[in-house]
Amino acid sequence: MTAATFCTVVSTTLALAPSVFYATLGEIVGQRSGVVNLGIEGVMLLGAAVGFMVGVITGDPIIAIIAGAGVGCVANLLFAALVVGARTNQLATGFALYFLGGAVSTLVGSNYIGRNLNGLGQLRVPGLRSLPHPWDSIFQQDLLVWLMVPAAVTVWWALGRTRWGLHVRAAGESRDSAYAAGLNPRRLQVQALALAGMFSGVAGAHLSVAYTKTWQDGMTSGRGFIAIAIVMLSLWRPLRAIFGALLFSFAVAIGLQLQANGSAVSPYLLDMLPYVLTILVVLLWARPKAFSSPAGLREVFAGTSK
Amino acid sequence: MTTATLLMRSHARQFGRWATWTMLAVAVYAVLILSYGKNPLAALHDIFTSTLGSSYGFGEVIVRMIPLVLTAMAVTIPARIGQVNVGGEGQLYAGGLCASWFALTFTSWPAWLLLPAMAVAGFSGGGAWAALAGWLKSRGWLNEVFSTVLLNYIAILAVSALVFGPWRDPTSSNYPQSREFVPAARLPQLFGSRVDVTIFLAVAAVVAFEIVLRKTRWGLEIRAIGGNPNAAARIGVPIRRYIVLAMFIGGGLAGLAGMAQASALQGRLNAGLSPGFAYTGFLVSWLAGHNPRLIIPMSFLLAVLAAGGDILQITQGLPYAVVSVLTGVVMVIVLTGRALQKGQTS
């Protein structure tokens, strides 16, 4: 492997990471509050479509990303109204959200297929910009890539070091105990889900506004589900989510690089890699450590939640 | 209060609930169509005249209904023991893939041998794909919702890899698909329409499951697991075996739908085997409350709606996604209605 190839793979890995990392981070917040949102794929698609639409209309990628966050928040509030308010089955409702989000994004995006927009610009960090070629390409990344670590640290702090975070985690461990302790678990779960929706929307918007700079139906191609796997992989800890997201992006980047080199392997088999990898990693690595999941989630997954 | 009045009240309440759901769905539909500056009544008229108004249109509704019934059963059977199978789409593709392998390999076999072999292959392929998820769940290793979703992507990509690669028909340069099946690998169609014989299999599956549920020991045990899995385990019901088996049979039925799409309708395998039948099938199953008796009417209803989506594209210039959005909204309404209902009774 030449230095140029290495730099391309690393650079692609980093550029792809936010689209799954922010979704993972959001899902961690939601799951820590005791709610599994299986529909973040749909929320991401909404964020991608609406973000792209706003980006084309306003010409400002920052506003586009914020719009993505906004629509993600709204979608997750709808989800919260159903699972927290009406107590619907979380898994089936998540699936419905995935389907609905996908359908609405198709409608919203239909007028924007083939359009171009001002993508989110690359931020060049002083000091790193003077590196020799091709090493400098690694650090030519957009704002959301640079914000991954600060975002992870912020969520870690908010969940682990603030009163609100403690309450959210209490709701996630046992809704009844949290209620008995004088908290309002439903309100906490709605708050956590609203925050999670913003992150998922940003993740989707990053894909369309910063990475591909186009809109395509179903363009998230399962990243929402992979994010849920990375949540298990990172044992519900925000800082570890960075590594999970990088691992997945690396699998995609390697596939892309092999295709670019004209590999004889079918591109469809290479596209399969992330999904197979996700199942295997969850089975082999995360499952034995499943005890670290919030206790409230076990009921959801076992199908015994009320 | 007498039992009769109580019963009447519960019926009235149920009727009211259905009326509310229907009205909500109709309202959403009207708003969607109005937002495109079209007349909802004209659109509704187009849907009904084109689907129920002619024998051709009716036939097309039945053609769409078959995969919906089969994929809805793929959701219903595991759902009765508490398993949420959202992998019907992947199971359909897996079944289509396995059946196509037989069709493309044993081209010299006579139809009476080849078609049953394809059906068995389709059933086993879809079944195995689902049973894998069921097995992982039964060991307590991986939740089935999660694994079936990921397996969807893998099965669909596998079909793409084959029809863009080794199975690609050299004569069709621009559209990647397999070679055309030999006539012996084509399922017969009925009465000169495009409706094929799998309709009998679909109806038989629904009837058989209803009988199993009501009249057999298996049905009793299935209902026991569905009611309270812990209690069922205590009285010695082999829950793990039931999970794997229910997923296998459900996935097999979805696989059969994939086999029928390839064999009866398209006559070859291509990457667009299903436009998301299993997602609509999932909605059918939840609309029916996982009750086999309601699967066929609900499938019919949604088949009319789906066929209507095609019609609206032509007559009103509305995008097909309008119907998908409506489907999604109905899904949400039904889930909410069921949860509120459950909250009332318990």
Short mmCIF file of C-alpha atoms in Angstrom, two decimals, chain A residues 38 41 82 86-89 91-93 95-96 98-100 103-104 106-107 221-222 225 228-229 232 266 268-269 271-272 275-276 278-279 282-283 287 301, chain B residues 32 36 86 136-137 140-143 145-146 149-151 153-154 157-158 160-161 164 279 282 286 319 321-322 324-325 327-329 331-332 335-336 339-340:
data_model
loop_
_atom_site.label_atom_id
_atom_site.label_comp_id
_atom_site.label_asym_id
_atom_site.label_seq_id
_atom_site.Cartn_x
_atom_site.Cartn_y
_atom_site.Cartn_z
CA LEU A 38 -35.01 1.65 15.80
CA GLU A 41 -32.51 5.38 9.80
CA LEU A 82 -45.92 7.43 20.59
CA ALA A 86 -49.09 6.27 24.16
CA ARG A 87 -46.75 3.43 25.25
CA THR A 88 -46.65 1.77 21.85
CA ASN A 89 -44.30 -1.13 21.15
CA LEU A 91 -39.45 -1.80 18.24
CA ALA A 92 -42.48 -1.82 15.94
CA THR A 93 -42.89 1.95 16.27
CA PHE A 95 -39.73 0.36 12.32
CA ALA A 96 -42.76 2.50 11.40
CA TYR A 98 -38.02 4.21 9.59
CA PHE A 99 -40.64 3.55 6.93
CA LEU A 100 -42.43 6.88 7.35
CA ALA A 103 -41.26 7.88 2.48
CA VAL A 104 -41.42 11.53 3.50
CA THR A 106 -38.50 10.61 -0.88
CA LEU A 107 -41.31 13.12 -1.30
CA SER A 221 -28.26 2.77 3.27
CA GLY A 222 -28.67 1.26 6.71
CA PHE A 225 -29.19 0.41 11.98
CA ILE A 228 -27.58 0.97 16.81
CA ALA A 229 -25.02 -1.81 16.54
CA MET A 232 -23.97 -1.93 21.72
CA SER A 266 -18.26 -7.54 -6.99
CA TYR A 268 -22.15 -5.50 -4.11
CA LEU A 269 -20.19 -8.03 -2.08
CA ASP A 271 -21.07 -3.23 0.09
CA MET A 272 -22.15 -6.20 2.20
CA TYR A 275 -23.51 -5.29 7.56
CA VAL A 276 -21.75 -8.64 7.99
CA THR A 278 -21.75 -5.34 12.24
CA ILE A 279 -23.55 -8.61 12.98
CA VAL A 282 -22.04 -7.44 17.95
CA LEU A 283 -22.24 -11.22 18.34
CA ARG A 287 -22.94 -9.77 23.37
CA PHE A 301 -35.49 -6.42 23.81
CA LEU B 32 -51.39 14.91 1.08
CA TYR B 36 -50.02 18.76 -4.49
CA VAL B 86 -39.07 -7.09 10.06
CA LEU B 136 -29.68 -16.03 17.35
CA LYS B 137 -32.68 -14.73 19.28
CA GLY B 140 -30.46 -14.85 23.72
CA TRP B 141 -27.61 -13.56 21.57
CA LEU B 142 -29.11 -11.00 19.21
CA ASN B 143 -32.51 -9.39 19.04
CA VAL B 145 -35.59 -6.96 15.00
CA PHE B 146 -32.02 -5.93 14.67
CA VAL B 149 -33.09 -5.64 9.37
CA LEU B 150 -29.39 -6.17 8.70
CA LEU B 151 -30.07 -9.49 6.95
CA TYR B 153 -29.54 -5.53 3.30
CA ILE B 154 -27.33 -8.58 2.89
CA LEU B 157 -27.10 -7.05 -2.06
CA ALA B 158 -26.53 -10.78 -2.70
CA SER B 160 -27.60 -7.62 -6.92
CA ALA B 161 -24.15 -9.20 -6.81
CA PHE B 164 -24.79 -7.84 -12.00
CA TYR B 279 -42.94 -3.45 4.50
CA PHE B 282 -45.71 -5.78 8.05
CA TRP B 286 -50.37 -5.16 12.46
CA PRO B 319 -45.33 10.63 -7.00
CA ALA B 321 -44.15 8.07 -2.43
CA VAL B 322 -47.51 9.67 -1.57
CA SER B 324 -45.80 5.21 0.99
CA VAL B 325 -46.31 8.21 3.25
CA THR B 327 -48.89 3.69 4.48
CA GLY B 328 -46.46 4.99 7.08
CA VAL B 329 -49.04 7.26 8.68
CA MET B 331 -48.88 2.27 10.48
CA VAL B 332 -48.37 4.91 13.17
CA LEU B 335 -49.75 1.13 16.49
CA THR B 336 -51.04 3.98 18.63
CA ALA B 339 -51.37 0.52 22.45
CA LEU B 340 -54.17 2.73 23.78
#
